[in-house]
């Protein structure tokens, strides 16, 4: 059994869609990034890659490569899963937390779990997604960005 941890953060900006865990969330701002900037899915990718000692998301999908411009991060996650499986591992479970002052994410957590479970080809009971604010502290609390962290267990 191996454990991996992932973290990602993106700035909130006007003119972008807000996508977290593969779910399009109605909000006046979205996350800035080379791909669709799905911070939750990126954190999961890094956790999976880290658990299998396969590097990190930037190594596999560099933001200097135009083929990843605007890519759906769920596709990146599926690729990471294939890499982990090629090493002989399976996902036991993942536990993720999204940190955002706004919007409220509770109405979307179950859909995130469903989307992530489908992408990871696992049972939804293996996926935990939580959301919290930072009580208006720091750049997240000021509404300037959204961060996500994730821990996975593979065997």
PDB file of C-alpha atoms in Angstrom:
ATOM      1  CA  UNK A   1       0.000   0.000   0.000  1.00  0.00           C
ATOM      2  CA  UNK A   2       1.165   3.478  -0.850  1.00  0.00           C
ATOM      3  CA  UNK A   3      -0.124   6.939   0.010  1.00  0.00           C
ATOM      4  CA  UNK A   4       0.071  10.021  -2.197  1.00  0.00           C
ATOM      5  CA  UNK A   5      -0.758  13.656  -1.496  1.00  0.00           C
ATOM      6  CA  UNK A   6      -1.666  16.322  -4.012  1.00  0.00           C
ATOM      7  CA  UNK A   7      -2.296  20.060  -3.820  1.00  0.00           C
ATOM      8  CA  UNK A   8      -3.272  22.637  -6.403  1.00  0.00           C
ATOM      9  CA  UNK A   9      -4.370  26.262  -6.423  1.00  0.00           C
ATOM     10  CA  UNK A  10      -5.596  28.577  -9.175  1.00  0.00           C
ATOM     11  CA  UNK A  11      -6.516  32.245  -9.287  1.00  0.00           C
ATOM     12  CA  UNK A  12     -10.172  33.218  -9.799  1.00  0.00           C
ATOM     13  CA  UNK A  13     -10.676  35.532 -12.793  1.00  0.00           C
ATOM     14  CA  UNK A  14     -13.491  36.942 -14.899  1.00  0.00           C
ATOM     15  CA  UNK A  15     -14.253  35.335 -18.241  1.00  0.00           C
ATOM     16  CA  UNK A  16     -13.530  31.701 -17.318  1.00  0.00           C
ATOM     17  CA  UNK A  17     -15.778  28.765 -16.398  1.00  0.00           C
ATOM     18  CA  UNK A  18     -15.499  27.345 -12.885  1.00  0.00           C
ATOM     19  CA  UNK A  19     -14.864  23.616 -13.105  1.00  0.00           C
ATOM     20  CA  UNK A  20     -14.133  21.513 -10.021  1.00  0.00           C
ATOM     21  CA  UNK A  21     -14.032  17.727  -9.967  1.00  0.00           C
ATOM     22  CA  UNK A  22     -15.172  17.747 -13.583  1.00  0.00           C
ATOM     23  CA  UNK A  23     -18.351  19.651 -12.711  1.00  0.00           C
ATOM     24  CA  UNK A  24     -19.229  22.999 -14.273  1.00  0.00           C
ATOM     25  CA  UNK A  25     -20.317  25.266 -11.408  1.00  0.00           C
ATOM     26  CA  UNK A  26     -22.292  28.444 -12.095  1.00  0.00           C
ATOM     27  CA  UNK A  27     -20.273  31.372 -10.744  1.00  0.00           C
ATOM     28  CA  UNK A  28     -19.259  34.828 -11.935  1.00  0.00           C
ATOM     29  CA  UNK A  29     -15.578  33.840 -12.042  1.00  0.00           C
ATOM     30  CA  UNK A  30     -13.573  30.828 -13.072  1.00  0.00           C
ATOM     31  CA  UNK A  31     -10.104  29.460 -12.461  1.00  0.00           C
ATOM     32  CA  UNK A  32      -7.173  30.662 -14.536  1.00  0.00           C
ATOM     33  CA  UNK A  33      -4.856  28.054 -15.984  1.00  0.00           C
ATOM     34  CA  UNK A  34      -3.405  26.467 -19.111  1.00  0.00           C
ATOM     35  CA  UNK A  35      -5.975  23.646 -19.029  1.00  0.00           C
ATOM     36  CA  UNK A  36      -9.528  24.041 -17.717  1.00  0.00           C
ATOM     37  CA  UNK A  37      -7.801  24.817 -14.373  1.00  0.00           C
ATOM     38  CA  UNK A  38      -9.795  22.227 -12.380  1.00  0.00           C
ATOM     39  CA  UNK A  39      -7.828  22.513  -9.122  1.00  0.00           C
ATOM     40  CA  UNK A  40      -9.574  19.529  -7.523  1.00  0.00           C
ATOM     41  CA  UNK A  41      -8.837  17.164 -10.400  1.00  0.00           C
ATOM     42  CA  UNK A  42      -5.253  18.437 -10.591  1.00  0.00           C
ATOM     43  CA  UNK A  43      -4.737  17.707  -6.883  1.00  0.00           C
ATOM     44  CA  UNK A  44      -6.062  14.176  -7.430  1.00  0.00           C
ATOM     45  CA  UNK A  45      -3.722  13.692 -10.394  1.00  0.00           C
ATOM     46  CA  UNK A  46      -0.741  14.741  -8.291  1.00  0.00           C
ATOM     47  CA  UNK A  47      -1.813  12.471  -5.419  1.00  0.00           C
ATOM     48  CA  UNK A  48      -2.083   9.459  -7.739  1.00  0.00           C
ATOM     49  CA  UNK A  49       1.213  10.183  -9.459  1.00  0.00           C
ATOM     50  CA  UNK A  50       2.924  10.772  -6.127  1.00  0.00           C
ATOM     51  CA  UNK A  51       1.616   7.543  -4.602  1.00  0.00           C
ATOM     52  CA  UNK A  52       3.129   5.567  -7.476  1.00  0.00           C
ATOM     53  CA  UNK A  53       6.335   7.691  -7.504  1.00  0.00           C
ATOM     54  CA  UNK A  54       5.611   8.802 -11.078  1.00  0.00           C
ATOM     55  CA  UNK A  55       6.420  12.488 -10.758  1.00  0.00           C
ATOM     56  CA  UNK A  56       3.861  15.262 -10.872  1.00  0.00           C
ATOM     57  CA  UNK A  57       1.224  16.781 -13.101  1.00  0.00           C
ATOM     58  CA  UNK A  58       3.582  19.476 -14.430  1.00  0.00           C
ATOM     59  CA  UNK A  59       6.051  16.831 -15.559  1.00  0.00           C
ATOM     60  CA  UNK A  60       3.418  14.826 -17.450  1.00  0.00           C
ATOM     61  CA  UNK A  61       1.330  17.749 -18.782  1.00  0.00           C
ATOM     62  CA  UNK A  62       3.584  20.823 -19.011  1.00  0.00           C
ATOM     63  CA  UNK A  63       1.877  24.184 -19.456  1.00  0.00           C
ATOM     64  CA  UNK A  64       4.369  24.904 -22.231  1.00  0.00           C
ATOM     65  CA  UNK A  65       2.807  22.179 -24.409  1.00  0.00           C
ATOM     66  CA  UNK A  66       0.018  23.569 -26.598  1.00  0.00           C
ATOM     67  CA  UNK A  67      -1.747  20.198 -26.807  1.00  0.00           C
ATOM     68  CA  UNK A  68      -2.854  20.696 -23.186  1.00  0.00           C
ATOM     69  CA  UNK A  69      -4.214  24.230 -23.759  1.00  0.00           C
ATOM     70  CA  UNK A  70      -7.808  24.241 -22.502  1.00  0.00           C
ATOM     71  CA  UNK A  71      -7.864  20.443 -22.028  1.00  0.00           C
ATOM     72  CA  UNK A  72     -10.535  18.836 -19.873  1.00  0.00           C
ATOM     73  CA  UNK A  73      -8.730  17.851 -16.674  1.00  0.00           C
ATOM     74  CA  UNK A  74     -10.829  14.679 -16.416  1.00  0.00           C
ATOM     75  CA  UNK A  75      -8.862  13.482 -19.469  1.00  0.00           C
ATOM     76  CA  UNK A  76      -5.630  14.185 -17.573  1.00  0.00           C
ATOM     77  CA  UNK A  77      -6.993  12.216 -14.608  1.00  0.00           C
ATOM     78  CA  UNK A  78      -7.828   9.222 -16.820  1.00  0.00           C
ATOM     79  CA  UNK A  79      -4.280   9.308 -18.172  1.00  0.00           C
ATOM     80  CA  UNK A  80      -2.843   9.393 -14.637  1.00  0.00           C
ATOM     81  CA  UNK A  81      -5.001   6.406 -13.708  1.00  0.00           C
ATOM     82  CA  UNK A  82      -3.625   4.470 -16.703  1.00  0.00           C
ATOM     83  CA  UNK A  83      -0.058   5.284 -15.591  1.00  0.00           C
ATOM     84  CA  UNK A  84      -0.739   4.117 -12.037  1.00  0.00           C
ATOM     85  CA  UNK A  85      -2.416   0.930 -13.259  1.00  0.00           C
ATOM     86  CA  UNK A  86       0.524   0.240 -15.596  1.00  0.00           C
ATOM     87  CA  UNK A  87       2.671   0.069 -12.465  1.00  0.00           C
ATOM     88  CA  UNK A  88       0.329  -2.598 -11.069  1.00  0.00           C
ATOM     89  CA  UNK A  89      -1.576  -0.431  -8.589  1.00  0.00           C
ATOM     90  CA  UNK A  90      -5.282   0.063  -7.989  1.00  0.00           C
ATOM     91  CA  UNK A  91      -7.005   2.914  -6.191  1.00  0.00           C
ATOM     92  CA  UNK A  92      -8.234   1.991  -2.720  1.00  0.00           C
ATOM     93  CA  UNK A  93      -9.725   5.389  -1.871  1.00  0.00           C
ATOM     94  CA  UNK A  94      -9.239   9.118  -2.106  1.00  0.00           C
ATOM     95  CA  UNK A  95     -10.108  11.934   0.258  1.00  0.00           C
ATOM     96  CA  UNK A  96     -10.140  15.476  -1.126  1.00  0.00           C
ATOM     97  CA  UNK A  97     -10.896  18.922   0.261  1.00  0.00           C
ATOM     98  CA  UNK A  98     -11.650  22.046  -1.766  1.00  0.00           C
ATOM     99  CA  UNK A  99     -10.989  25.403  -0.117  1.00  0.00           C
ATOM    100  CA  UNK A 100     -13.147  28.223  -1.486  1.00  0.00           C
ATOM    101  CA  UNK A 101     -14.791  31.213   0.142  1.00  0.00           C
ATOM    102  CA  UNK A 102     -17.382  31.239  -2.645  1.00  0.00           C
ATOM    103  CA  UNK A 103     -19.358  29.763  -4.260  1.00  0.00           C
ATOM    104  CA  UNK A 104     -20.928  27.320  -1.835  1.00  0.00           C
ATOM    105  CA  UNK A 105     -19.905  23.885  -3.090  1.00  0.00           C
ATOM    106  CA  UNK A 106     -22.192  21.639  -1.033  1.00  0.00           C
ATOM    107  CA  UNK A 107     -24.800  21.356  -3.815  1.00  0.00           C
ATOM    108  CA  UNK A 108     -22.116  20.042  -6.209  1.00  0.00           C
ATOM    109  CA  UNK A 109     -20.123  17.604  -4.063  1.00  0.00           C
ATOM    110  CA  UNK A 110     -22.202  14.530  -4.924  1.00  0.00           C
ATOM    111  CA  UNK A 111     -21.957  15.231  -8.664  1.00  0.00           C
ATOM    112  CA  UNK A 112     -18.187  15.710  -8.256  1.00  0.00           C
ATOM    113  CA  UNK A 113     -17.974  12.318  -6.543  1.00  0.00           C
ATOM    114  CA  UNK A 114     -19.967  10.711  -9.369  1.00  0.00           C
ATOM    115  CA  UNK A 115     -17.849  12.321 -12.092  1.00  0.00           C
ATOM    116  CA  UNK A 116     -14.582  11.412 -10.379  1.00  0.00           C
ATOM    117  CA  UNK A 117     -15.694   7.828  -9.682  1.00  0.00           C
ATOM    118  CA  UNK A 118     -16.611   7.393 -13.354  1.00  0.00           C
ATOM    119  CA  UNK A 119     -13.246   8.780 -14.496  1.00  0.00           C
ATOM    120  CA  UNK A 120     -11.370   6.603 -12.004  1.00  0.00           C
ATOM    121  CA  UNK A 121     -13.484   3.534 -12.850  1.00  0.00           C
ATOM    122  CA  UNK A 122     -14.264   2.896  -9.201  1.00  0.00           C
ATOM    123  CA  UNK A 123     -17.179   2.827  -6.801  1.00  0.00           C
ATOM    124  CA  UNK A 124     -18.402   6.204  -5.554  1.00  0.00           C
ATOM    125  CA  UNK A 125     -17.853   4.953  -1.983  1.00  0.00           C
ATOM    126  CA  UNK A 126     -14.109   5.147  -2.686  1.00  0.00           C
ATOM    127  CA  UNK A 127     -14.339   8.906  -3.330  1.00  0.00           C
ATOM    128  CA  UNK A 128     -14.685  11.567  -0.641  1.00  0.00           C
ATOM    129  CA  UNK A 129     -15.018  15.248  -1.568  1.00  0.00           C
ATOM    130  CA  UNK A 130     -15.312  17.883   1.120  1.00  0.00           C
ATOM    131  CA  UNK A 131     -15.456  21.671   0.921  1.00  0.00           C
ATOM    132  CA  UNK A 132     -14.502  24.375   3.375  1.00  0.00           C
ATOM    133  CA  UNK A 133     -13.903  28.107   3.520  1.00  0.00           C
ATOM    134  CA  UNK A 134     -10.893  29.789   5.045  1.00  0.00           C
ATOM    135  CA  UNK A 135     -13.086  32.026   7.223  1.00  0.00           C
ATOM    136  CA  UNK A 136     -12.208  34.985   4.965  1.00  0.00           C
ATOM    137  CA  UNK A 137      -8.488  34.597   5.714  1.00  0.00           C
ATOM    138  CA  UNK A 138      -5.757  34.801   3.067  1.00  0.00           C
ATOM    139  CA  UNK A 139      -6.103  34.877  -0.718  1.00  0.00           C
ATOM    140  CA  UNK A 140      -8.781  32.165  -0.674  1.00  0.00           C
ATOM    141  CA  UNK A 141     -10.798  34.015   1.946  1.00  0.00           C
ATOM    142  CA  UNK A 142     -10.475  37.200  -0.090  1.00  0.00           C
ATOM    143  CA  UNK A 143     -12.035  35.384  -3.047  1.00  0.00           C
ATOM    144  CA  UNK A 144      -8.874  35.549  -5.137  1.00  0.00           C
ATOM    145  CA  UNK A 145      -8.452  31.810  -5.693  1.00  0.00           C
ATOM    146  CA  UNK A 146      -9.515  28.251  -4.957  1.00  0.00           C
ATOM    147  CA  UNK A 147      -7.268  25.484  -3.686  1.00  0.00           C
ATOM    148  CA  UNK A 148      -7.677  21.735  -3.337  1.00  0.00           C
ATOM    149  CA  UNK A 149      -5.793  18.986  -1.589  1.00  0.00           C
ATOM    150  CA  UNK A 150      -6.121  15.250  -1.880  1.00  0.00           C
ATOM    151  CA  UNK A 151      -4.772  12.087  -0.295  1.00  0.00           C
ATOM    152  CA  UNK A 152      -5.013   8.741  -2.072  1.00  0.00           C
ATOM    153  CA  UNK A 153      -4.311   5.197  -1.031  1.00  0.00           C
ATOM    154  CA  UNK A 154      -3.264   2.715  -3.705  1.00  0.00           C
ATOM    155  CA  UNK A 155      -2.277  -0.929  -3.441  1.00  0.00           C
TER     156      UNK A 155
END
